[in-house]
């Protein structure tokens, strides 16, 4: 029993240290408070279950970042597969059930900025997975390129390339959206 208490205490300490980081990164991926909270719980459950097998080849921070990215991407895949499954509607108790789409419930976005931020995150969400991850870690979490390389387990030059391509792609997508909005019907 003392082993579980010790392990739980270590997880509690890690949660107190990294809980906000995990939540914010998950929120950047899913843009929904409830989903980010669920991912945060999943991350720390995984931390609890795997803490004894942690290899210490990296810092706890890097390890937890990696778990958060994986859990966030898994959650998005799960939600997308549910969307496809329910796209045509499925009868359950004589009712058609459709998935709950993200309502872009993000506490850091003021109402008057919501439309612009939704467009930005739609563009970010359309990026390839590695570009999106590198961009979020760089611009939203403020990690250095060397820290991102460790988290993503890629080279420094690969990180630089991913961030550069992500920014160029975002610029192109946002300019296209702006142009499309300005065109008369």
Short mmCIF file of C-alpha atoms in Angstrom, two decimals:
data_model
loop_
_atom_site.label_atom_id
_atom_site.label_comp_id
_atom_site.label_asym_id
_atom_site.label_seq_id
_atom_site.Cartn_x
_atom_site.Cartn_y
_atom_site.Cartn_z
CA UNK A 1 0.00 0.00 0.00
CA UNK A 2 2.86 2.43 0.67
CA UNK A 3 4.09 1.87 -2.90
CA UNK A 4 0.77 3.14 -4.29
CA UNK A 5 0.83 6.15 -1.97
CA UNK A 6 4.39 6.95 -3.02
CA UNK A 7 3.51 6.57 -6.69
CA UNK A 8 0.32 8.62 -6.24
CA UNK A 9 2.31 11.35 -4.47
CA UNK A 10 4.78 11.48 -7.38
CA UNK A 11 1.90 11.76 -9.88
CA UNK A 12 0.29 14.47 -7.75
CA UNK A 13 3.58 16.39 -7.74
CA UNK A 14 3.87 15.98 -11.51
CA UNK A 15 0.26 17.11 -11.95
CA UNK A 16 0.86 20.22 -9.82
CA UNK A 17 3.95 21.00 -11.88
CA UNK A 18 2.70 20.11 -15.38
CA UNK A 19 -1.12 20.03 -15.19
CA UNK A 20 -1.61 23.49 -16.71
CA UNK A 21 0.90 22.72 -19.48
CA UNK A 22 -0.94 19.49 -20.35
CA UNK A 23 -4.35 21.16 -20.29
CA UNK A 24 -3.22 24.09 -22.46
CA UNK A 25 -1.54 21.84 -25.03
CA UNK A 26 -4.62 19.61 -25.21
CA UNK A 27 -6.81 22.71 -25.53
CA UNK A 28 -4.68 23.91 -28.44
CA UNK A 29 -5.30 20.60 -30.18
CA UNK A 30 -9.04 20.20 -29.56
CA UNK A 31 -10.24 23.80 -28.93
CA UNK A 32 -12.83 22.57 -26.46
CA UNK A 33 -12.61 22.87 -22.67
CA UNK A 34 -14.41 19.61 -21.86
CA UNK A 35 -12.34 17.62 -24.35
CA UNK A 36 -9.10 19.18 -23.04
CA UNK A 37 -10.09 18.26 -19.49
CA UNK A 38 -10.75 14.67 -20.58
CA UNK A 39 -7.39 14.47 -22.34
CA UNK A 40 -5.67 15.91 -19.25
CA UNK A 41 -7.22 13.16 -17.13
CA UNK A 42 -6.14 10.54 -19.65
CA UNK A 43 -2.58 11.90 -19.68
CA UNK A 44 -2.18 11.75 -15.92
CA UNK A 45 -3.78 8.32 -15.77
CA UNK A 46 -1.13 7.19 -18.29
CA UNK A 47 1.56 8.92 -16.22
CA UNK A 48 0.34 7.09 -13.11
CA UNK A 49 0.23 3.74 -14.90
CA UNK A 50 3.68 4.16 -16.51
CA UNK A 51 5.66 6.15 -13.97
CA UNK A 52 7.58 3.13 -12.74
CA UNK A 53 8.64 2.25 -16.29
CA UNK A 54 9.74 5.83 -17.09
CA UNK A 55 13.22 5.40 -18.59
CA UNK A 56 14.63 8.78 -17.50
CA UNK A 57 16.20 9.18 -20.94
CA UNK A 58 14.42 12.53 -21.03
CA UNK A 59 12.92 14.87 -18.47
CA UNK A 60 9.48 14.33 -16.98
CA UNK A 61 8.38 17.45 -18.86
CA UNK A 62 9.42 16.05 -22.23
CA UNK A 63 7.87 12.65 -21.43
CA UNK A 64 4.58 14.25 -20.38
CA UNK A 65 4.57 16.50 -23.48
CA UNK A 66 4.94 13.38 -25.65
CA UNK A 67 2.10 11.60 -23.82
CA UNK A 68 -0.09 14.71 -24.17
CA UNK A 69 0.55 14.97 -27.90
CA UNK A 70 -0.21 11.28 -28.40
CA UNK A 71 -3.37 11.39 -26.27
CA UNK A 72 -4.55 14.54 -28.07
CA UNK A 73 -3.97 13.03 -31.50
CA UNK A 74 -5.63 9.77 -30.44
CA UNK A 75 -8.62 11.72 -29.12
CA UNK A 76 -8.95 13.65 -32.38
CA UNK A 77 -8.74 10.40 -34.39
CA UNK A 78 -11.39 8.86 -32.15
CA UNK A 79 -13.69 11.88 -32.54
CA UNK A 80 -13.16 11.90 -36.31
CA UNK A 81 -13.91 8.20 -36.58
CA UNK A 82 -17.10 8.74 -34.56
CA UNK A 83 -18.03 11.58 -36.93
CA UNK A 84 -17.57 9.32 -39.93
CA UNK A 85 -19.48 6.52 -38.24
CA UNK A 86 -22.40 8.78 -37.42
CA UNK A 87 -22.18 10.93 -40.55
CA UNK A 88 -25.19 9.27 -42.07
CA UNK A 89 -26.93 8.87 -38.74
CA UNK A 90 -27.39 5.72 -36.75
CA UNK A 91 -30.61 4.68 -35.07
CA UNK A 92 -30.33 4.20 -31.36
CA UNK A 93 -33.59 3.84 -29.46
CA UNK A 94 -35.46 5.17 -32.50
CA UNK A 95 -33.50 8.42 -32.60
CA UNK A 96 -30.81 9.54 -35.01
CA UNK A 97 -27.58 10.27 -33.15
CA UNK A 98 -24.99 12.69 -34.50
CA UNK A 99 -21.63 13.45 -32.95
CA UNK A 100 -21.11 16.62 -30.97
CA UNK A 101 -18.94 18.88 -33.05
CA UNK A 102 -16.44 21.16 -31.40
CA UNK A 103 -18.10 24.40 -30.37
CA UNK A 104 -14.73 26.10 -30.16
CA UNK A 105 -15.17 26.66 -26.46
CA UNK A 106 -11.81 28.20 -25.63
CA UNK A 107 -11.57 30.40 -22.52
CA UNK A 108 -8.78 32.57 -23.96
CA UNK A 109 -10.85 33.79 -26.89
CA UNK A 110 -13.00 36.86 -26.48
CA UNK A 111 -16.33 36.86 -28.27
CA UNK A 112 -15.39 39.58 -30.76
CA UNK A 113 -12.21 37.67 -31.71
CA UNK A 114 -13.88 34.30 -31.97
CA UNK A 115 -14.47 34.31 -35.74
CA UNK A 116 -10.86 35.19 -36.55
CA UNK A 117 -9.52 32.65 -34.07
CA UNK A 118 -11.85 29.96 -35.41
CA UNK A 119 -10.46 30.62 -38.90
CA UNK A 120 -6.90 30.45 -37.56
CA UNK A 121 -7.49 27.16 -35.73
CA UNK A 122 -9.33 25.71 -38.73
CA UNK A 123 -6.22 26.47 -40.77
CA UNK A 124 -3.95 25.02 -38.05
CA UNK A 125 -6.13 21.91 -37.84
CA UNK A 126 -5.79 21.38 -41.60
CA UNK A 127 -1.99 21.18 -41.35
CA UNK A 128 -0.24 17.81 -41.51
CA UNK A 129 0.11 16.31 -38.02
CA UNK A 130 3.87 16.94 -37.62
CA UNK A 131 3.59 20.56 -38.82
CA UNK A 132 0.68 21.19 -36.46
CA UNK A 133 2.54 19.70 -33.51
CA UNK A 134 5.73 21.65 -34.20
CA UNK A 135 3.79 24.89 -34.67
CA UNK A 136 1.72 24.45 -31.49
CA UNK A 137 4.78 23.61 -29.41
CA UNK A 138 6.69 26.55 -30.87
CA UNK A 139 4.13 29.32 -31.04
CA UNK A 140 1.56 28.36 -28.42
CA UNK A 141 3.74 26.68 -25.79
CA UNK A 142 6.87 28.72 -26.48
CA UNK A 143 9.24 25.77 -26.64
CA UNK A 144 12.60 26.24 -28.30
CA UNK A 145 13.36 24.29 -31.46
CA UNK A 146 15.78 22.07 -29.52
CA UNK A 147 13.07 21.29 -26.93
CA UNK A 148 10.60 20.50 -29.72
CA UNK A 149 13.16 18.18 -31.33
CA UNK A 150 13.42 16.22 -28.09
CA UNK A 151 9.63 16.07 -27.57
CA UNK A 152 8.93 15.04 -31.17
CA UNK A 153 11.99 12.80 -31.34
CA UNK A 154 13.26 14.40 -34.56
CA UNK A 155 16.29 16.46 -35.56
CA UNK A 156 16.62 20.18 -34.97
CA UNK A 157 16.69 20.85 -38.72
CA UNK A 158 13.48 18.82 -39.13
CA UNK A 159 11.79 21.02 -36.50
CA UNK A 160 12.95 24.18 -38.25
CA UNK A 161 11.62 22.85 -41.55
CA UNK A 162 8.27 21.81 -40.05
CA UNK A 163 7.73 25.19 -38.37
CA UNK A 164 8.74 27.06 -41.54
CA UNK A 165 6.40 24.99 -43.72
CA UNK A 166 3.57 25.28 -41.20
CA UNK A 167 3.87 29.07 -41.08
CA UNK A 168 4.02 29.32 -44.88
CA UNK A 169 1.01 27.04 -45.26
CA UNK A 170 -0.95 28.98 -42.63
CA UNK A 171 -0.17 32.27 -44.32
CA UNK A 172 -1.36 30.88 -47.65
CA UNK A 173 -4.57 29.42 -46.17
CA UNK A 174 -5.42 32.58 -44.24
CA UNK A 175 -4.79 34.81 -47.27
CA UNK A 176 -7.02 32.53 -49.35
CA UNK A 177 -9.75 32.75 -46.70
CA UNK A 178 -9.42 36.52 -46.59
CA UNK A 179 -9.60 36.69 -50.39
CA UNK A 180 -12.63 34.35 -50.47
CA UNK A 181 -14.44 36.48 -47.89
CA UNK A 182 -13.79 39.68 -49.86
CA UNK A 183 -15.10 38.33 -53.17
CA UNK A 184 -18.66 39.47 -53.94
CA UNK A 185 -21.23 36.71 -54.43
#
